[in-house]
mmCIF file of N, CA and C in Angstrom:
data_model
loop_
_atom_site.group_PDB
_atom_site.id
_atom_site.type_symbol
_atom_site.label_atom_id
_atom_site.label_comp_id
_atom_site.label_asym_id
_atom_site.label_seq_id
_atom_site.Cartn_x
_atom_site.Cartn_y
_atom_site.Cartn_z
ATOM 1 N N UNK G 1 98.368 -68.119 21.068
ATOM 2 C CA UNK G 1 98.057 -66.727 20.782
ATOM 3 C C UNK G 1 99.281 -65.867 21.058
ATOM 4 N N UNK G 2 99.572 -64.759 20.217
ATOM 5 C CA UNK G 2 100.596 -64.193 20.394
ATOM 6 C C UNK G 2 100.132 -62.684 21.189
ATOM 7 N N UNK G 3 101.021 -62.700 22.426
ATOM 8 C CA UNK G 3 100.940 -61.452 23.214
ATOM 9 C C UNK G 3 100.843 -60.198 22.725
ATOM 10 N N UNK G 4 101.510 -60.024 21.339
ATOM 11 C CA UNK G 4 101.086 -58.538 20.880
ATOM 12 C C UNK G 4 99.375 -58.303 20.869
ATOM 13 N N UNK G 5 98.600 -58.769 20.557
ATOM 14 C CA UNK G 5 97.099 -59.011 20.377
ATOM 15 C C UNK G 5 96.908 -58.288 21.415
ATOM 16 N N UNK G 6 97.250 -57.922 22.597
ATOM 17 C CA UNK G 6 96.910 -57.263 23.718
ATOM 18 C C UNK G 6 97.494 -56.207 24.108
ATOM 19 N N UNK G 7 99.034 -55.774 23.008
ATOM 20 C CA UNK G 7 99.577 -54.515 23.466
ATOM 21 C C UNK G 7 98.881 -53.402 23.313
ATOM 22 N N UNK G 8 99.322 -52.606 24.699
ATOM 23 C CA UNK G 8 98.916 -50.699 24.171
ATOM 24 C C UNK G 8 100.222 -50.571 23.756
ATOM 25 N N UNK G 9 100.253 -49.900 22.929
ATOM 26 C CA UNK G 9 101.858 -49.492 22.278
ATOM 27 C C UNK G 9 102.334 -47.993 22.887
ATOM 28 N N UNK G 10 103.390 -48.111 23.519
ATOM 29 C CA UNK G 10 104.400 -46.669 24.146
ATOM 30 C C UNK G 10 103.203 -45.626 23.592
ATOM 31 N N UNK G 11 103.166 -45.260 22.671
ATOM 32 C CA UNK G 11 102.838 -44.201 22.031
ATOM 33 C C UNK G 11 101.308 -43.422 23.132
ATOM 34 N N UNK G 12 100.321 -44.893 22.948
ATOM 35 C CA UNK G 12 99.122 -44.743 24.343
ATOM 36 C C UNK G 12 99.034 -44.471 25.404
ATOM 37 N N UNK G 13 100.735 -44.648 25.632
ATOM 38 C CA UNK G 13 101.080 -45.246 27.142
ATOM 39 C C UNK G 13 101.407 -43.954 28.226
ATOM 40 N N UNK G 14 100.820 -43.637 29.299
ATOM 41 C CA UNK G 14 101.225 -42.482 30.091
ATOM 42 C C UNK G 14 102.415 -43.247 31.168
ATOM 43 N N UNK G 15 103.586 -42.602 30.798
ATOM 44 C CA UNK G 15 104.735 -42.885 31.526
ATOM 45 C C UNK G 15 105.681 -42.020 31.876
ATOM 46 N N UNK G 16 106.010 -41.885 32.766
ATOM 47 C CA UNK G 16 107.267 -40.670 33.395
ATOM 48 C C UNK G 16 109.088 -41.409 33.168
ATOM 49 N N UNK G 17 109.688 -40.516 33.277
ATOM 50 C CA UNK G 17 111.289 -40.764 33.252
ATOM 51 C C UNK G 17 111.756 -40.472 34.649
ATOM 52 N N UNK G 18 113.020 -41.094 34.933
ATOM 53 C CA UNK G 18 113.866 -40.947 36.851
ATOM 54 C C UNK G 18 113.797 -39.465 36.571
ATOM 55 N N UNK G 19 113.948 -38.559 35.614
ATOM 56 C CA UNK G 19 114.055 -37.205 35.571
ATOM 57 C C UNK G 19 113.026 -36.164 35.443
ATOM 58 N N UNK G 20 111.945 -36.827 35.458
ATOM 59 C CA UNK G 20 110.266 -36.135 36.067
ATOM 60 C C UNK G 20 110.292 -35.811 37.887
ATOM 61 N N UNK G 21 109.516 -35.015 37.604
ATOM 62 C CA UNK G 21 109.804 -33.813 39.110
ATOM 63 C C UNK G 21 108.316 -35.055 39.460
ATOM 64 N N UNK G 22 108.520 -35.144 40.678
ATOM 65 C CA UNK G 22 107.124 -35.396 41.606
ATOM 66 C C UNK G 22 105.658 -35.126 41.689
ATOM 67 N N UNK G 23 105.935 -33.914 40.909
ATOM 68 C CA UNK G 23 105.140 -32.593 41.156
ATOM 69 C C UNK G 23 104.005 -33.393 39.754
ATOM 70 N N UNK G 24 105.366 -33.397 38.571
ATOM 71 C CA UNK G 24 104.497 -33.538 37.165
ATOM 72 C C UNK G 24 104.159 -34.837 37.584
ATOM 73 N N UNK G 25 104.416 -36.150 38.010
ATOM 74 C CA UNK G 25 104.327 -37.601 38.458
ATOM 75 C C UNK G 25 102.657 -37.452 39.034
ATOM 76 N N UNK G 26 102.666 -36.839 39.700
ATOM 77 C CA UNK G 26 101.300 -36.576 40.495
ATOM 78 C C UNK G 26 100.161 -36.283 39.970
ATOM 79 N N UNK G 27 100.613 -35.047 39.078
ATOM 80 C CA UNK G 27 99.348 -34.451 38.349
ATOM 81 C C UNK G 27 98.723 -35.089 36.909
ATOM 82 N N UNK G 28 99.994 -35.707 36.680
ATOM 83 C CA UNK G 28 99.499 -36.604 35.164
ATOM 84 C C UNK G 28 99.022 -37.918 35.993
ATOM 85 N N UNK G 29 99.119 -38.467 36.810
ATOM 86 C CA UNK G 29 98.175 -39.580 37.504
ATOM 87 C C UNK G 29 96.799 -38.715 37.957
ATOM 88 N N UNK G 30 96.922 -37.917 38.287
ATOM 89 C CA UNK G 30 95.722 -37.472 38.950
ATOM 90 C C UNK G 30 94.894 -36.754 37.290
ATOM 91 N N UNK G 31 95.270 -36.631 36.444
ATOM 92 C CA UNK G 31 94.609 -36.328 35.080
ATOM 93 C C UNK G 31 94.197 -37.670 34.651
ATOM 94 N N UNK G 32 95.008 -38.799 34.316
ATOM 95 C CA UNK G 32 94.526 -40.045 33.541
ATOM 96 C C UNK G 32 93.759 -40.945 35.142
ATOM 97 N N UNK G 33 93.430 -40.631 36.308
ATOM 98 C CA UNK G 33 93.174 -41.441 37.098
ATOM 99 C C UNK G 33 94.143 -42.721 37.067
ATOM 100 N N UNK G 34 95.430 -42.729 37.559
ATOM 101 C CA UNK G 34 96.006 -43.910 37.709
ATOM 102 C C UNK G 34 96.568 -43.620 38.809
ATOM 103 N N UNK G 35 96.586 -45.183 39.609
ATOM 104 C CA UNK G 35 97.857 -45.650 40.454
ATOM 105 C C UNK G 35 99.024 -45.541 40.442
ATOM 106 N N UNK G 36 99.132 -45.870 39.081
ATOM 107 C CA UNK G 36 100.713 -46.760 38.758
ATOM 108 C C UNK G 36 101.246 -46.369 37.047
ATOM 109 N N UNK G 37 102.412 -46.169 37.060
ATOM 110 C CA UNK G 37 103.010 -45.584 35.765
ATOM 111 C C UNK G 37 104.311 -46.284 35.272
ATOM 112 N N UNK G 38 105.049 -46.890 34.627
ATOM 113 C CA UNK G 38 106.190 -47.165 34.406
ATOM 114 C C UNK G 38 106.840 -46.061 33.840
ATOM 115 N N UNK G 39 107.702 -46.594 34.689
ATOM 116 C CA UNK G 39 109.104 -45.533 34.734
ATOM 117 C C UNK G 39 110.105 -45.443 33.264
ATOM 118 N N UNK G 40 110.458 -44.873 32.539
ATOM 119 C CA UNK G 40 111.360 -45.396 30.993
ATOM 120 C C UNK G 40 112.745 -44.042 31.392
ATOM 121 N N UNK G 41 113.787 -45.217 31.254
ATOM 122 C CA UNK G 41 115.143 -43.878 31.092
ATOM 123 C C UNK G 41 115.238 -43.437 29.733
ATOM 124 N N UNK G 42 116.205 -42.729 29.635
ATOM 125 C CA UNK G 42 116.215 -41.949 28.450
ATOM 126 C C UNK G 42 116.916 -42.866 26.751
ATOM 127 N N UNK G 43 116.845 -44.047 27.769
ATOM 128 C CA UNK G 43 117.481 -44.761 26.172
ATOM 129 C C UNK G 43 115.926 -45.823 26.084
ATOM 130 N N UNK G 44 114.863 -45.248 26.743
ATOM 131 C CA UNK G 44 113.639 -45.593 26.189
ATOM 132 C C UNK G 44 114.064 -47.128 26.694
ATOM 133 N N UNK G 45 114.293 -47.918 27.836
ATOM 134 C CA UNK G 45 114.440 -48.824 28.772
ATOM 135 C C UNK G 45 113.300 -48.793 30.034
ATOM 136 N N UNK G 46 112.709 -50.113 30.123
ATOM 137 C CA UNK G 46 111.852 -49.958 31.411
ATOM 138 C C UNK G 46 112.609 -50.109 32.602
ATOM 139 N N UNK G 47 112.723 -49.147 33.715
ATOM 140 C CA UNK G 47 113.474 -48.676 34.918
ATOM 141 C C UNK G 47 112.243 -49.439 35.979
ATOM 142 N N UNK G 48 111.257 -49.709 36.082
ATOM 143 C CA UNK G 48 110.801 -49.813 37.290
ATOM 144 C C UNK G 48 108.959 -49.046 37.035
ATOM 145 N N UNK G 49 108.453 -49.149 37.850
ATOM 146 C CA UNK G 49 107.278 -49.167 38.141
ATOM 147 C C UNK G 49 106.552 -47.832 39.106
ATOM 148 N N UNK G 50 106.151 -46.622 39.202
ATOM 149 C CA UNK G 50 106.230 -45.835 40.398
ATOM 150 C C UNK G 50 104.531 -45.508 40.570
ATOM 151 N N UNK G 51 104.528 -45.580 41.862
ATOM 152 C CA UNK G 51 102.868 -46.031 42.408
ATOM 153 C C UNK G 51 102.459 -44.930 43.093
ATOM 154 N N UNK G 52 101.021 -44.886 43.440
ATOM 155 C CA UNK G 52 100.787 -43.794 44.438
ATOM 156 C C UNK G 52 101.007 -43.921 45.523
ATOM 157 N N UNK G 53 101.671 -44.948 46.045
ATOM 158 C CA UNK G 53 102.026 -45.593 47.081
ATOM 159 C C UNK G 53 103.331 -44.819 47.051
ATOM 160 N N UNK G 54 104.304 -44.908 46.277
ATOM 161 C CA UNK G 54 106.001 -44.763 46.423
ATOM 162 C C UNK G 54 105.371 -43.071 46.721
ATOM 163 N N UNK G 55 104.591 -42.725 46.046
ATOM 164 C CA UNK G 55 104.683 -40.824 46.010
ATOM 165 C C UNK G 55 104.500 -40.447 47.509
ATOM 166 N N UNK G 56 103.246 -41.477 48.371
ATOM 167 C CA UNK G 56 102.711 -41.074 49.781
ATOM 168 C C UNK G 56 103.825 -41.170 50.639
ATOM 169 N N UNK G 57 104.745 -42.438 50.292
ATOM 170 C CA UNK G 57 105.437 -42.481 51.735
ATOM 171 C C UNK G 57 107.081 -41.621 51.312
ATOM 172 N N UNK G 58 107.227 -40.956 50.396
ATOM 173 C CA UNK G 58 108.142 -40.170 49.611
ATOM 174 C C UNK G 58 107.324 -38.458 50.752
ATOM 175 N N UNK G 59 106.259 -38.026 50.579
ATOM 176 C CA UNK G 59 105.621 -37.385 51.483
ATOM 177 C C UNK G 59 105.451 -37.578 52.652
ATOM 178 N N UNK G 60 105.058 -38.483 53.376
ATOM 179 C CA UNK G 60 104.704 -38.640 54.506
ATOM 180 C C UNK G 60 106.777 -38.781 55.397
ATOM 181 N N UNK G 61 107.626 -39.575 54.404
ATOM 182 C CA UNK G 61 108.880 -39.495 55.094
ATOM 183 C C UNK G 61 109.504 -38.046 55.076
ATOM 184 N N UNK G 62 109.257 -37.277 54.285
ATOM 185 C CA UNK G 62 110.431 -35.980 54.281
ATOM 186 C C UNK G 62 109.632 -35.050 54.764
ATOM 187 N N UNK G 63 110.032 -34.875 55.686
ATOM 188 C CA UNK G 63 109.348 -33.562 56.619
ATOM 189 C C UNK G 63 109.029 -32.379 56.213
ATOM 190 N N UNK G 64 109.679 -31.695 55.440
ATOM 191 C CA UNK G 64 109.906 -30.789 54.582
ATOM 192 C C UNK G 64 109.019 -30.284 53.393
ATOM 193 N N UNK G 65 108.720 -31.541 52.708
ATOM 194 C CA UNK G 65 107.947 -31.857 51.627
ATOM 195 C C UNK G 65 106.427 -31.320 51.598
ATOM 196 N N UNK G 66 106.187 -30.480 50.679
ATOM 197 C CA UNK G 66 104.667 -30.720 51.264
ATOM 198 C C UNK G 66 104.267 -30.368 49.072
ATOM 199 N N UNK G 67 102.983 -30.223 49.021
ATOM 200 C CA UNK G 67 102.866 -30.402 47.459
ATOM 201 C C UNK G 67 103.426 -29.078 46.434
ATOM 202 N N UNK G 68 103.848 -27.961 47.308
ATOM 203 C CA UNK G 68 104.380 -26.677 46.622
ATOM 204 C C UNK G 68 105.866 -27.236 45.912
ATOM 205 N N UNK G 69 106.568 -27.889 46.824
ATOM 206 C CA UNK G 69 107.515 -28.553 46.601
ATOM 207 C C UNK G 69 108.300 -29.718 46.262
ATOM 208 N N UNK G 70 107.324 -30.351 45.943
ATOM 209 C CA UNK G 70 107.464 -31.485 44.982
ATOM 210 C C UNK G 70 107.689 -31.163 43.706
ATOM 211 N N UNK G 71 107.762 -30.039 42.814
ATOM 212 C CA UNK G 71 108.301 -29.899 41.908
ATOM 213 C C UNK G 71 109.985 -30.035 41.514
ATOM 214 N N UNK G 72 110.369 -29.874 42.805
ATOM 215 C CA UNK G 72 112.089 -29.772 43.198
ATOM 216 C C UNK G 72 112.031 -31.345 43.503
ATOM 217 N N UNK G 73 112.129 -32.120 43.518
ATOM 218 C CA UNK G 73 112.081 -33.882 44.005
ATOM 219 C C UNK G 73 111.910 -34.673 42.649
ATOM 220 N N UNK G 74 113.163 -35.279 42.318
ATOM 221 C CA UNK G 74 113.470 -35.924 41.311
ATOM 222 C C UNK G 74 112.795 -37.448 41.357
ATOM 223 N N UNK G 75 111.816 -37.832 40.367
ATOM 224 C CA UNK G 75 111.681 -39.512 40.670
ATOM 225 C C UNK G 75 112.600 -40.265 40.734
ATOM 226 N N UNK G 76 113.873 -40.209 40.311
ATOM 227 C CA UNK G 76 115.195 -41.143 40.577
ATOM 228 C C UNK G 76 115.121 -41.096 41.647
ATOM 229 N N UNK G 77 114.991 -39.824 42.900
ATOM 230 C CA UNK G 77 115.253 -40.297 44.360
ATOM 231 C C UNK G 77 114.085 -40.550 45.000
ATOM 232 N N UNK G 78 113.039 -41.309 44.308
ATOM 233 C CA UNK G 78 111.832 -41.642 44.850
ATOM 234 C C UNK G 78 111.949 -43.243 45.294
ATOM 235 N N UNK G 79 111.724 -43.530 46.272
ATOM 236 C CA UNK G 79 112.364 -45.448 46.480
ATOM 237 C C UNK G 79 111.424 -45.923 45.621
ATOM 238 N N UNK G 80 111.234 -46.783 45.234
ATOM 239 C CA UNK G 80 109.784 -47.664 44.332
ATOM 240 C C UNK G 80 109.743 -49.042 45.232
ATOM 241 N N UNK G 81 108.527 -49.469 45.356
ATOM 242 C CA UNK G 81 108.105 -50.606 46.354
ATOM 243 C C UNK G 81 107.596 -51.749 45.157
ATOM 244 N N UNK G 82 107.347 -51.018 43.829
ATOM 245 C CA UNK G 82 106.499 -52.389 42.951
ATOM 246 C C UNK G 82 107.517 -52.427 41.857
ATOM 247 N N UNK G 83 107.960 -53.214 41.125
ATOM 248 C CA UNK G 83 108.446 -53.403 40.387
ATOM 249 C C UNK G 83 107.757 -54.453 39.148
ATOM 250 N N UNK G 84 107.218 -54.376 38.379
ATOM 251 C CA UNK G 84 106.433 -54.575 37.335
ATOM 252 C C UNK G 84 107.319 -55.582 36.857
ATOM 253 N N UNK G 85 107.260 -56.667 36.665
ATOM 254 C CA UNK G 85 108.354 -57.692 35.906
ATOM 255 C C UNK G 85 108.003 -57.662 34.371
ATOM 256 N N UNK G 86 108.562 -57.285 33.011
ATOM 257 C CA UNK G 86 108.251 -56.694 31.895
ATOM 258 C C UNK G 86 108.621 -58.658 31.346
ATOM 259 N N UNK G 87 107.954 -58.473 30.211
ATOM 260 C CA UNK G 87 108.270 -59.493 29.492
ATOM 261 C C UNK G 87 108.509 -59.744 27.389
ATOM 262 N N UNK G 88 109.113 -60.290 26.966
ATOM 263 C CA UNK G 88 109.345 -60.117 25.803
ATOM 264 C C UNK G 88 108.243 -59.852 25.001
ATOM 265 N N UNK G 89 108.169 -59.056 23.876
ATOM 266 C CA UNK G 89 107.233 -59.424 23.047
ATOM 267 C C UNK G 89 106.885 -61.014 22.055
ATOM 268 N N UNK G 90 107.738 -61.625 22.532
ATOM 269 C CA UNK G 90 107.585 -62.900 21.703
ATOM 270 C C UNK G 90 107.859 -63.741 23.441
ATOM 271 N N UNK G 91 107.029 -63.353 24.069
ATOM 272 C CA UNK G 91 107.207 -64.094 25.370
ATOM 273 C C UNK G 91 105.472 -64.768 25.108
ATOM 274 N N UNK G 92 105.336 -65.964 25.666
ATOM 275 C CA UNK G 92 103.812 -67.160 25.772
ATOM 276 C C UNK G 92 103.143 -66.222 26.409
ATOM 277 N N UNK G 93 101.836 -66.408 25.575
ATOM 278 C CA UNK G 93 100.509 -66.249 27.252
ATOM 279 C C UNK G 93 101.217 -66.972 28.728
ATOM 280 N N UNK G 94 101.724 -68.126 28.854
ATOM 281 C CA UNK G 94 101.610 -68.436 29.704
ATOM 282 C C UNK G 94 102.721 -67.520 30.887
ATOM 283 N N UNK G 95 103.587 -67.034 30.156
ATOM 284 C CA UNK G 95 104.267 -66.193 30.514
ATOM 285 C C UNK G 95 103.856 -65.076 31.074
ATOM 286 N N UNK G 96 103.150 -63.916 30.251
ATOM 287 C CA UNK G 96 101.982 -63.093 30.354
ATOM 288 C C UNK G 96 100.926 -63.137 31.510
ATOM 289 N N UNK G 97 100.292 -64.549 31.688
ATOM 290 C CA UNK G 97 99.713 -64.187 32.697
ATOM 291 C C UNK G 97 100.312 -64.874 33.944
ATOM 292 N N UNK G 98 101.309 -65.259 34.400
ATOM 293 C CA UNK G 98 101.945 -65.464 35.523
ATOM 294 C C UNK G 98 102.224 -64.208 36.311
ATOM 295 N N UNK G 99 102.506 -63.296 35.475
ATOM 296 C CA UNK G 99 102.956 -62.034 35.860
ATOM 297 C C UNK G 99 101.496 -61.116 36.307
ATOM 298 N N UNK G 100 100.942 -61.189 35.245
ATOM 299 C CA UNK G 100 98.971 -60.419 34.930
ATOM 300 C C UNK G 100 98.596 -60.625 36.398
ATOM 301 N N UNK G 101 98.909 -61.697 37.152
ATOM 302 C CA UNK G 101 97.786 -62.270 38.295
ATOM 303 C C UNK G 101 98.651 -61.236 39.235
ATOM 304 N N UNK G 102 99.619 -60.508 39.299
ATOM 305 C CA UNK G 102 99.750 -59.775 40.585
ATOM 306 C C UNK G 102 99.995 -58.551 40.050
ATOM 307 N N UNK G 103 99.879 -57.984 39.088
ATOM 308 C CA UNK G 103 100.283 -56.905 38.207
ATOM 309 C C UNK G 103 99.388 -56.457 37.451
ATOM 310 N N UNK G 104 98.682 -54.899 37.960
ATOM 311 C CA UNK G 104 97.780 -54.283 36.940
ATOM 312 C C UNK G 104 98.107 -53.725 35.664
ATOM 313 N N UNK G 105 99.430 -54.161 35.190
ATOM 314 C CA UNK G 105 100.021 -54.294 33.774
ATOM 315 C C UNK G 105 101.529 -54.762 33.560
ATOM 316 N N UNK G 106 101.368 -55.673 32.705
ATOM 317 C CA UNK G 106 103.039 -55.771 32.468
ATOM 318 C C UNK G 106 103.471 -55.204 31.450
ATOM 319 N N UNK G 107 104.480 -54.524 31.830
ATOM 320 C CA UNK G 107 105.356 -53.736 30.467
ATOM 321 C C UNK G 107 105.994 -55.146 29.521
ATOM 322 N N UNK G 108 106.666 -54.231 28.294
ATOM 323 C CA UNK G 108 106.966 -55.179 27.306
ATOM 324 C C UNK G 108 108.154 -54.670 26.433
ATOM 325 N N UNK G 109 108.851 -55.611 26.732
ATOM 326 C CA UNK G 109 110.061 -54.823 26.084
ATOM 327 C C UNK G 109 110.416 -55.474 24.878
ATOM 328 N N UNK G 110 111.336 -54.933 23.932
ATOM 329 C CA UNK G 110 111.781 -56.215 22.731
ATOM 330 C C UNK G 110 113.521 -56.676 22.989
ATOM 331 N N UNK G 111 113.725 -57.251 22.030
ATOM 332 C CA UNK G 111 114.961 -57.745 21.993
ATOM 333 C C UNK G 111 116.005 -57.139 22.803
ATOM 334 N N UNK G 112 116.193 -55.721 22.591
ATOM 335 C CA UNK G 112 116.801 -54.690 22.960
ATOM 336 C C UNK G 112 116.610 -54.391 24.269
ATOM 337 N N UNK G 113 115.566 -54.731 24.927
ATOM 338 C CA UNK G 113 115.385 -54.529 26.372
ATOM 339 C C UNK G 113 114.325 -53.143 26.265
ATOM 340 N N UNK G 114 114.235 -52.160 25.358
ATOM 341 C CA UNK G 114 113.338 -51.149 25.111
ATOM 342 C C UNK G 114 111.661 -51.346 25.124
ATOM 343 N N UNK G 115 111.466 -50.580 25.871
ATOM 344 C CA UNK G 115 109.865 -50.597 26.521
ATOM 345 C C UNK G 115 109.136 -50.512 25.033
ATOM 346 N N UNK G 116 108.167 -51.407 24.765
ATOM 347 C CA UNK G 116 107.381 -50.815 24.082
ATOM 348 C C UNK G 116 105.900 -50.676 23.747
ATOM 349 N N UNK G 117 105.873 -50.995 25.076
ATOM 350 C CA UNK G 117 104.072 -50.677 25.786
ATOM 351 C C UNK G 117 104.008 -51.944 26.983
ATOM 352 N N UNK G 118 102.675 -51.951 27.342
ATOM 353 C CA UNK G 118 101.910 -52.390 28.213
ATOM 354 C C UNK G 118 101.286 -53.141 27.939
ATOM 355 N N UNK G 119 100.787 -54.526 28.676
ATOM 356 C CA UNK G 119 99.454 -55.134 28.432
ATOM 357 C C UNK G 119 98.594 -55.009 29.830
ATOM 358 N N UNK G 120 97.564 -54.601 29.776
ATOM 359 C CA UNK G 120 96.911 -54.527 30.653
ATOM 360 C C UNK G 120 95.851 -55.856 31.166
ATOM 361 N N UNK G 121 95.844 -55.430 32.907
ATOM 362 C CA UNK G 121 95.616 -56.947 33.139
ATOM 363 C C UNK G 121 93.848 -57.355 32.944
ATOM 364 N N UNK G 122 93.731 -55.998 32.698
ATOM 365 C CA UNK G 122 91.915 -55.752 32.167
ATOM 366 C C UNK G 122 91.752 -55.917 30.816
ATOM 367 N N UNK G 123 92.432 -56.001 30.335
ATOM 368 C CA UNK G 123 92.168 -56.442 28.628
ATOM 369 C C UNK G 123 92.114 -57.928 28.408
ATOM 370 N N UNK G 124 93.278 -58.552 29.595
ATOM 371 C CA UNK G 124 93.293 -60.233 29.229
ATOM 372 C C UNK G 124 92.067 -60.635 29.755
ATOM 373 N N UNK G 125 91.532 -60.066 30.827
ATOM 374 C CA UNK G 125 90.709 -60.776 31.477
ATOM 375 C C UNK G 125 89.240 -60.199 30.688
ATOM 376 N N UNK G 126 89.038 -59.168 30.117
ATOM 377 C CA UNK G 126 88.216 -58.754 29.367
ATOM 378 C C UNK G 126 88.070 -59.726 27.601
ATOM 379 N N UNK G 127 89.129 -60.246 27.570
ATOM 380 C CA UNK G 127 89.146 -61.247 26.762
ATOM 381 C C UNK G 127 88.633 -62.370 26.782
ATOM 382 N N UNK G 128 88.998 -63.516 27.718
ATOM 383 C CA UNK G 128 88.976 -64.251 28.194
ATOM 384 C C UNK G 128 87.639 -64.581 28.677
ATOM 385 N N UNK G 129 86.901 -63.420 29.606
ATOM 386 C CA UNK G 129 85.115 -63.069 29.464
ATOM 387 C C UNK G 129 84.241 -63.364 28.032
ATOM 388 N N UNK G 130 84.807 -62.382 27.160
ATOM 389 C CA UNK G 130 84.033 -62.598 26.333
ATOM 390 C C UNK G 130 84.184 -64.353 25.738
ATOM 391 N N UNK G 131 85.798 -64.332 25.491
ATOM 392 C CA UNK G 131 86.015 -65.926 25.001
ATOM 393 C C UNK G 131 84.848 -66.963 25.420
ATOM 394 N N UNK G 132 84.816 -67.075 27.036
ATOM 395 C CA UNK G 132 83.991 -67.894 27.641
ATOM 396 C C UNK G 132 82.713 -67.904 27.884
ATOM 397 N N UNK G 133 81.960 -66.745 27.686
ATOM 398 C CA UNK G 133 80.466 -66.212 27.653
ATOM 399 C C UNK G 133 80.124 -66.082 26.197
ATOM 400 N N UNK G 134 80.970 -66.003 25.208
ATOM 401 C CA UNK G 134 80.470 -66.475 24.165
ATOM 402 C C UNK G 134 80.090 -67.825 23.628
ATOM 403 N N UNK G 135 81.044 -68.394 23.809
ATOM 404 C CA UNK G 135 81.472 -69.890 23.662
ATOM 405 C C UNK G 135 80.023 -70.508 24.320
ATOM 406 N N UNK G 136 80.024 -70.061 25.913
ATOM 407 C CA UNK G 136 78.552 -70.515 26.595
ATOM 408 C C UNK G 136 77.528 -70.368 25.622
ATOM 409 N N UNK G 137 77.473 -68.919 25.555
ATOM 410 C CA UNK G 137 75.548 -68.935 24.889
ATOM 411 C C UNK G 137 75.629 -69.357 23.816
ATOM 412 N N UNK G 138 76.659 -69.901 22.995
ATOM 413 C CA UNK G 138 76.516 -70.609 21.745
ATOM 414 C C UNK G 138 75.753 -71.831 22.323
ATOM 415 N N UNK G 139 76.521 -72.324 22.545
ATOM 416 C CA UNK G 139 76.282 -73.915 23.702
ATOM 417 C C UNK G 139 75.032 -73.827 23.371
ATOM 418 N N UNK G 140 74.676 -72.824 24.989
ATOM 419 C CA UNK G 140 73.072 -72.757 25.578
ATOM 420 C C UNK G 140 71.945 -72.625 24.202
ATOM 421 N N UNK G 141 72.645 -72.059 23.247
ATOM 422 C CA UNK G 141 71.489 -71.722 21.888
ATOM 423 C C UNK G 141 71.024 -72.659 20.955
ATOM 424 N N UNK G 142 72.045 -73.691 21.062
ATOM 425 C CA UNK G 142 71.999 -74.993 20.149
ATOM 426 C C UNK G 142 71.205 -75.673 20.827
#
């Protein structure tokens, strides 16, 4: 099976740049309910992974910081703790889900190294459900 079958394509995709303020990082997670966002530089390259995790201890370390001012705080100087390992678009399932099992999405880049969406690790496994619970009640029906 070929991994595109499971892409969200960039276009779906809610993602910030190193040059998004903190401020916007926060509030577009707190609009789509997410954790976790990949990061894209400006030549449309996946940079890294930034969590609600990197934002808390980005707060909880700078004394200073509080949410008025997170608009001034660049994600480039945000440390990142997860790093999302991205994989080709002509990369195997088996590839795909090595990564899937510790990663609530792997990015996907092409030839070029350019991001061009996500597979999410709820779609494979939402697959894979139906694959096998179908397959069953066929079974069970015969």
């Amino acid at each position: 099976m070929n991994i595109a079958f499971f892409l969200t394509p960039k276009k779906d995709v809610i993602y910030e740049t190193p040059n998004s303020t903190m401020r916007q990082a926060l509030e577009r997670m707190e609009r789509h309910r997410y954790t976790a966002v990949p990061l894209i530089d400006k030549s449309g390259k996946y940079v890294g992974t930034l969590t609600e995790g990197d934002l808390l201890w980005k707060l909880k370390n700078t004394p200073d910081l509080n949410f008025k001012n997170t608009s001034k705080v660049f994600l480039k100087d945000i440390p990142t703790h997860m790093n999302n390992m991205p994989v080709h678009i002509d990369s195997d399932m088996k590839d795909l889900i090595s990564l899937a099992v510790n990663q609530n999405f792997v990015p996907v880049v092409d030839d070029n190294e350019i991001f061009i969406g996500i597979i999410k690790r709820s779609d494979i496994i939402d697959y894979c459900y139906k694959k096998i619970f179908n397959t069953k009640e066929k079974v069970e029906s015969i």
